[in-house]
mmCIF file of C-alpha atoms in Angstrom:
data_model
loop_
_atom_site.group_PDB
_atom_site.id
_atom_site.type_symbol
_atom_site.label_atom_id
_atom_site.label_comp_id
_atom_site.label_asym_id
_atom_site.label_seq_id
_atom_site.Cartn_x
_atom_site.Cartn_y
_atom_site.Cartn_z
ATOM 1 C CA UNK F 1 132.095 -138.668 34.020
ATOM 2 C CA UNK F 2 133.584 -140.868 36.878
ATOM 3 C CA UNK F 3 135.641 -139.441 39.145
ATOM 4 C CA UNK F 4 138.044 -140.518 41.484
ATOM 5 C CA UNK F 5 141.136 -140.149 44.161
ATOM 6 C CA UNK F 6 144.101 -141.510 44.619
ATOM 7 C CA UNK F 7 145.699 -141.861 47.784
ATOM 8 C CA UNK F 8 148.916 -143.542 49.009
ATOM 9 C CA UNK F 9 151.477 -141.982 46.388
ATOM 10 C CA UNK F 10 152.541 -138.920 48.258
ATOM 11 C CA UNK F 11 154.339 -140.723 51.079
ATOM 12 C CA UNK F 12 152.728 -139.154 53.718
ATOM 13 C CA UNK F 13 153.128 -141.018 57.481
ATOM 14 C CA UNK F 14 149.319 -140.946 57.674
ATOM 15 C CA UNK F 15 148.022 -144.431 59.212
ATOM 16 C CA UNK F 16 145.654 -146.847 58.366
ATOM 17 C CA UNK F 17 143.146 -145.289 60.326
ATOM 18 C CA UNK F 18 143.849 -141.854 58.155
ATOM 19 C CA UNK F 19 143.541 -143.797 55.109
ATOM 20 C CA UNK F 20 140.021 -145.303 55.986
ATOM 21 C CA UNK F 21 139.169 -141.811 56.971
ATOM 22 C CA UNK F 22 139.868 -140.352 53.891
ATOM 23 C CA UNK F 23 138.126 -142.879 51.605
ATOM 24 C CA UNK F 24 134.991 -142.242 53.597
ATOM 25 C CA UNK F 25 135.358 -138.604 53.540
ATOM 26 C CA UNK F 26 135.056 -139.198 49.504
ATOM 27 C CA UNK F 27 132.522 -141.501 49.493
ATOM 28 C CA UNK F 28 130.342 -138.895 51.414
ATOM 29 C CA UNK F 29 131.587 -136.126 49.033
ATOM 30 C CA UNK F 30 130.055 -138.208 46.558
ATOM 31 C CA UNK F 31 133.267 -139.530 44.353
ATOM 32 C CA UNK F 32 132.783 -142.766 42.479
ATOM 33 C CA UNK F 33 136.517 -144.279 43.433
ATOM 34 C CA UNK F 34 139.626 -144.509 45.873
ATOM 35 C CA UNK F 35 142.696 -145.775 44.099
ATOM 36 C CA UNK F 36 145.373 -146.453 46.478
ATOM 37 C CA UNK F 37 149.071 -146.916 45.897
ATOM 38 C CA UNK F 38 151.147 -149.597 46.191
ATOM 39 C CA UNK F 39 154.443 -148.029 47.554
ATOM 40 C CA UNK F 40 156.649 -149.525 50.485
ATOM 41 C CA UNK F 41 154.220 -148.537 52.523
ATOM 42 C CA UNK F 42 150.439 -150.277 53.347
ATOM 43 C CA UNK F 43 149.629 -153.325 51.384
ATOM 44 C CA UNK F 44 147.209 -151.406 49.100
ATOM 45 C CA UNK F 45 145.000 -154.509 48.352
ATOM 46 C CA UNK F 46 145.225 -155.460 52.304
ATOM 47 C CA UNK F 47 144.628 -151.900 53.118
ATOM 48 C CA UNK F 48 141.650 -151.585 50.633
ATOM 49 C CA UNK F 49 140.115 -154.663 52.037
ATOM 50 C CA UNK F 50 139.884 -152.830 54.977
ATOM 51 C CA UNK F 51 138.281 -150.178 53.311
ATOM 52 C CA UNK F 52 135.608 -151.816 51.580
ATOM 53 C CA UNK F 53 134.405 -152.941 55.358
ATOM 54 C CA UNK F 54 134.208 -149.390 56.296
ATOM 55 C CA UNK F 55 132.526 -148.126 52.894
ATOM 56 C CA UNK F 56 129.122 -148.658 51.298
ATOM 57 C CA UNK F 57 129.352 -147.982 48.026
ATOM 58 C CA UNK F 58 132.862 -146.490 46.573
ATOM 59 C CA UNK F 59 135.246 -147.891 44.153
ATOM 60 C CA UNK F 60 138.457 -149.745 45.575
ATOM 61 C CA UNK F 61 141.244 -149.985 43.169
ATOM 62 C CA UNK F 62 144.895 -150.484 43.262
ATOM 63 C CA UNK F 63 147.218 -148.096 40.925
ATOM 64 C CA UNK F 64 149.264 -150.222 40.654
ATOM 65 C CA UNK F 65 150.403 -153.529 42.440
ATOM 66 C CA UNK F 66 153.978 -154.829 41.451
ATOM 67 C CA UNK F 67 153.720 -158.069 39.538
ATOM 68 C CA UNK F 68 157.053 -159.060 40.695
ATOM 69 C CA UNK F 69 157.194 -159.633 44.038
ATOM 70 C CA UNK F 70 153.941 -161.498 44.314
ATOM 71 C CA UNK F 71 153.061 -164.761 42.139
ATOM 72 C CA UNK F 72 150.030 -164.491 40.327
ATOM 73 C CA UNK F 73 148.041 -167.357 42.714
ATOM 74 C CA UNK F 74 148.736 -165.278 45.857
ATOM 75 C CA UNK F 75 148.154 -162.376 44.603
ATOM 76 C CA UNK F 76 144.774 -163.883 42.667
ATOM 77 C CA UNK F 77 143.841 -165.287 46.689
ATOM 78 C CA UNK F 78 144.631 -162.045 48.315
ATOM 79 C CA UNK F 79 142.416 -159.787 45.686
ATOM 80 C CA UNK F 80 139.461 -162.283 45.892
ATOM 81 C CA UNK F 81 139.535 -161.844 49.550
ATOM 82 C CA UNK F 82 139.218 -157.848 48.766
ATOM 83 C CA UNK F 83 136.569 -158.070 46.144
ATOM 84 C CA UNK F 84 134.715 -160.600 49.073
ATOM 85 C CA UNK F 85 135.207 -157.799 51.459
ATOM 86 C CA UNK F 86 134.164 -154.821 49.605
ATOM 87 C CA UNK F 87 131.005 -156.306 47.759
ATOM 88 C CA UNK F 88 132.757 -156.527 44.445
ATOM 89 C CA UNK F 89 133.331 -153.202 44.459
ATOM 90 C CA UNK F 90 137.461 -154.066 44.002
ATOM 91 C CA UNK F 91 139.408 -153.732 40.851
ATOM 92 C CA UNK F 92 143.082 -155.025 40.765
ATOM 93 C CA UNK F 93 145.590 -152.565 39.311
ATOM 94 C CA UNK F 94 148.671 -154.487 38.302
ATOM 95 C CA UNK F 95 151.971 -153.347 36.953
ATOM 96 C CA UNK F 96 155.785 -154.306 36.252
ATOM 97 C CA UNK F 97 157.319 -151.166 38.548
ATOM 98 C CA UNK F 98 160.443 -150.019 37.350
ATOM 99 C CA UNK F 99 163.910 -151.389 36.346
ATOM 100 C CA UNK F 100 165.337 -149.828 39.305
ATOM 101 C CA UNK F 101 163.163 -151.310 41.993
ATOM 102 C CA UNK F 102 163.034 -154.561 40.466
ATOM 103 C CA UNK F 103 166.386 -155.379 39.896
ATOM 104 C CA UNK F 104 168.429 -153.072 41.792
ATOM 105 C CA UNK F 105 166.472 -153.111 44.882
ATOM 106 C CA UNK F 106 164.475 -156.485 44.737
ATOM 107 C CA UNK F 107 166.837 -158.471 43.194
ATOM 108 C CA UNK F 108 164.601 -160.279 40.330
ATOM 109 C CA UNK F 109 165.619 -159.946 35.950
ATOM 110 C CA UNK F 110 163.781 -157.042 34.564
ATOM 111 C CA UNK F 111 165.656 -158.458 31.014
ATOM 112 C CA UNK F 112 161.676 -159.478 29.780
ATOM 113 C CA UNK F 113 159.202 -157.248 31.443
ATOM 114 C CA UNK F 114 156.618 -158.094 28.709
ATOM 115 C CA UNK F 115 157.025 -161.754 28.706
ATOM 116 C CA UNK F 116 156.408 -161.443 32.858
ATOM 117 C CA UNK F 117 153.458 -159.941 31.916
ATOM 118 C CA UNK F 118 152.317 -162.177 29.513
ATOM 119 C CA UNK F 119 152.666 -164.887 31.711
ATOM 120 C CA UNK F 120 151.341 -163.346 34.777
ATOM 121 C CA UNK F 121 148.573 -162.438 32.980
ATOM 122 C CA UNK F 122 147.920 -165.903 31.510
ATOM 123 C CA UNK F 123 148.052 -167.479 34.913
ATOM 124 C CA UNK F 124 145.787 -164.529 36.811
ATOM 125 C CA UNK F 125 142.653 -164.071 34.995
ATOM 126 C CA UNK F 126 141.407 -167.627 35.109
ATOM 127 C CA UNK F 127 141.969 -167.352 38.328
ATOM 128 C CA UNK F 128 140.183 -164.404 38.690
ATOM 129 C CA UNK F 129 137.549 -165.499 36.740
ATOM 130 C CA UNK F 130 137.044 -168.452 38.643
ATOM 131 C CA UNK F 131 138.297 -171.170 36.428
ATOM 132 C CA UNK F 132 141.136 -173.492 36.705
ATOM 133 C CA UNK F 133 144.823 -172.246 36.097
ATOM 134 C CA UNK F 134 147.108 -174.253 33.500
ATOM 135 C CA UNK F 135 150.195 -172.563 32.101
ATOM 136 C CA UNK F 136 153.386 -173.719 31.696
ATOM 137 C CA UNK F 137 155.745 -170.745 30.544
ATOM 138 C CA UNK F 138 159.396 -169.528 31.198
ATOM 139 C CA UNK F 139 158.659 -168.017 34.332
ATOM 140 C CA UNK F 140 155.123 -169.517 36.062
ATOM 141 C CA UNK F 141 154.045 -173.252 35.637
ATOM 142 C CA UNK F 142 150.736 -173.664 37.073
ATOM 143 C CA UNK F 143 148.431 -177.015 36.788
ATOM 144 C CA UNK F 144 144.962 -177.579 37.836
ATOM 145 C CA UNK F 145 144.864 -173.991 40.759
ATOM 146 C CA UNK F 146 141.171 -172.907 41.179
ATOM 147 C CA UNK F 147 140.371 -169.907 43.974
ATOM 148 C CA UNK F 148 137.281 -170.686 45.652
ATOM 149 C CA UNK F 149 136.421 -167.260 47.198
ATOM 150 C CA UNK F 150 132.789 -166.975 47.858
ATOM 151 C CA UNK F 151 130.797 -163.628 47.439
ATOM 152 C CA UNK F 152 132.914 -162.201 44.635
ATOM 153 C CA UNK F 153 130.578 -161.448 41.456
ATOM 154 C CA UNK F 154 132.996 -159.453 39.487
ATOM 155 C CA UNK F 155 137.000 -158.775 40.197
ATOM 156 C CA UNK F 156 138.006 -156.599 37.042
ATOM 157 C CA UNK F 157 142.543 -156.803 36.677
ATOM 158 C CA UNK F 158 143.790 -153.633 34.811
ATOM 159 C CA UNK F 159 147.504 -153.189 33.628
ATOM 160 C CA UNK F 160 149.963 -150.034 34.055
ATOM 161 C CA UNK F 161 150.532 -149.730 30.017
ATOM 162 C CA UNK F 162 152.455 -146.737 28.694
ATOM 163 C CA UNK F 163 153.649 -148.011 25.335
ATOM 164 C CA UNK F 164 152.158 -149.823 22.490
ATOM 165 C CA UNK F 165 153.380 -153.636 23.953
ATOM 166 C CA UNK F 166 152.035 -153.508 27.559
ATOM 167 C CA UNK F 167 148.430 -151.671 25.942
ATOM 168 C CA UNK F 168 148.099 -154.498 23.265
ATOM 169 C CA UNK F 169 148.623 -156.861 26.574
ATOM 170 C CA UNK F 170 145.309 -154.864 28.208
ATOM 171 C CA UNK F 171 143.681 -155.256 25.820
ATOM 172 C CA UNK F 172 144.412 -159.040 24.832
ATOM 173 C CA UNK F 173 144.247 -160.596 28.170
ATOM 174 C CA UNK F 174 142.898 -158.041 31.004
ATOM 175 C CA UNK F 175 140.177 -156.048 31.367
ATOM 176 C CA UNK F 176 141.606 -152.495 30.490
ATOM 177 C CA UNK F 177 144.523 -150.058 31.391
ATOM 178 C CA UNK F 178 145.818 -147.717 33.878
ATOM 179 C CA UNK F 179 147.778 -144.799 32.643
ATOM 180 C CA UNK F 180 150.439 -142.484 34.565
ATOM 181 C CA UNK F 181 151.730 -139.226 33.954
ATOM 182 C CA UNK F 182 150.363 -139.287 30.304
ATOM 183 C CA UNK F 183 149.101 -136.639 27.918
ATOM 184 C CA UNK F 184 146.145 -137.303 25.275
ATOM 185 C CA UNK F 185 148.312 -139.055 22.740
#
């Protein structure tokens, strides 16, 4: 059994200096990961870049990173650069948020949350993967965008999926799930 923390969901004021703390304080307690938050607070991929420089051996993860405000090639760059900094130990958490922070606070259509997905997803992975990006969708059009990160071997992309849609999505185009608040069903 693997087994982990999460840290930057209780909205705590601790800084960044806190939050490198307490990812080495479970790396020397012996815990296989540190999954971090992405709440209007620290970047979580920026802040577990950071991180991986200070850590030997832990799993970095994000749980989750909004989809929305990011476009897929930025926010394909910006994990590469994590995975580069951590030794590959970096897995990319990704999710749609909520209705509520995407269109009431943001400002962006939350009318096709699995289509955005879909789409994000089909214009990510290459990337992640490092091969070239071609899509053209209702919402991304890519041509011919390859990341060329050096010292990344491996950058695994999970999705937040609670229902039957978003897990058949996992499992069709990313390399697993992240689950919230759910019981064994």
């Amino acid at each position: 059994m693997r087994i982990g923390l999460m840290i930057g969901a209780d909205g705590t004021k601790a800084t960044l200096d806190d939050v490198v703390g307490i990812a080495q304080r479970a790396e020397s307690a012996g815990l296989d990961n540190v999954w971090m938050a992405n709440i209007f607070g620290f970047d979580a991929v920026s802040a577990l870049a950071i991180i991986g420089r200070e850590t030997s051996r832990i799993g970095l993860g994000t749980a989750v990173t909004p989809t929305y405000p990011r476009h897929p090639t930025a926010l394909a760059q910006q994990a590469m650069t994590t995975a580069a900094a951590s030794g590959s130990r970096f897995t990319l958490g990704i999710g749609l948020s909520h209705q509520v922070v995407i269109e009431d606070m943001l400002g962006f259509s939350y009318a096709k949350p699995a289509n955005h997905m879909r789409e994000y997803l089909r214009v990510l992975m290459p990337l992640v993967r490092g091969e070239t990006a071609n899509f053209q969708g209702d919402e991304y059009r890519v041509a011919g965008v390859t990341m060329d990160v050096p010292g990344v071997a491996e950058l695994p992309v999970v999705v937040a999926a609670l229902g039957p849609v978003m897990l058949r999505l996992a499992a069709e185009l990313a390399d697993g799930t992240n689950t919230w608040m759910v019981g064994p069903k």
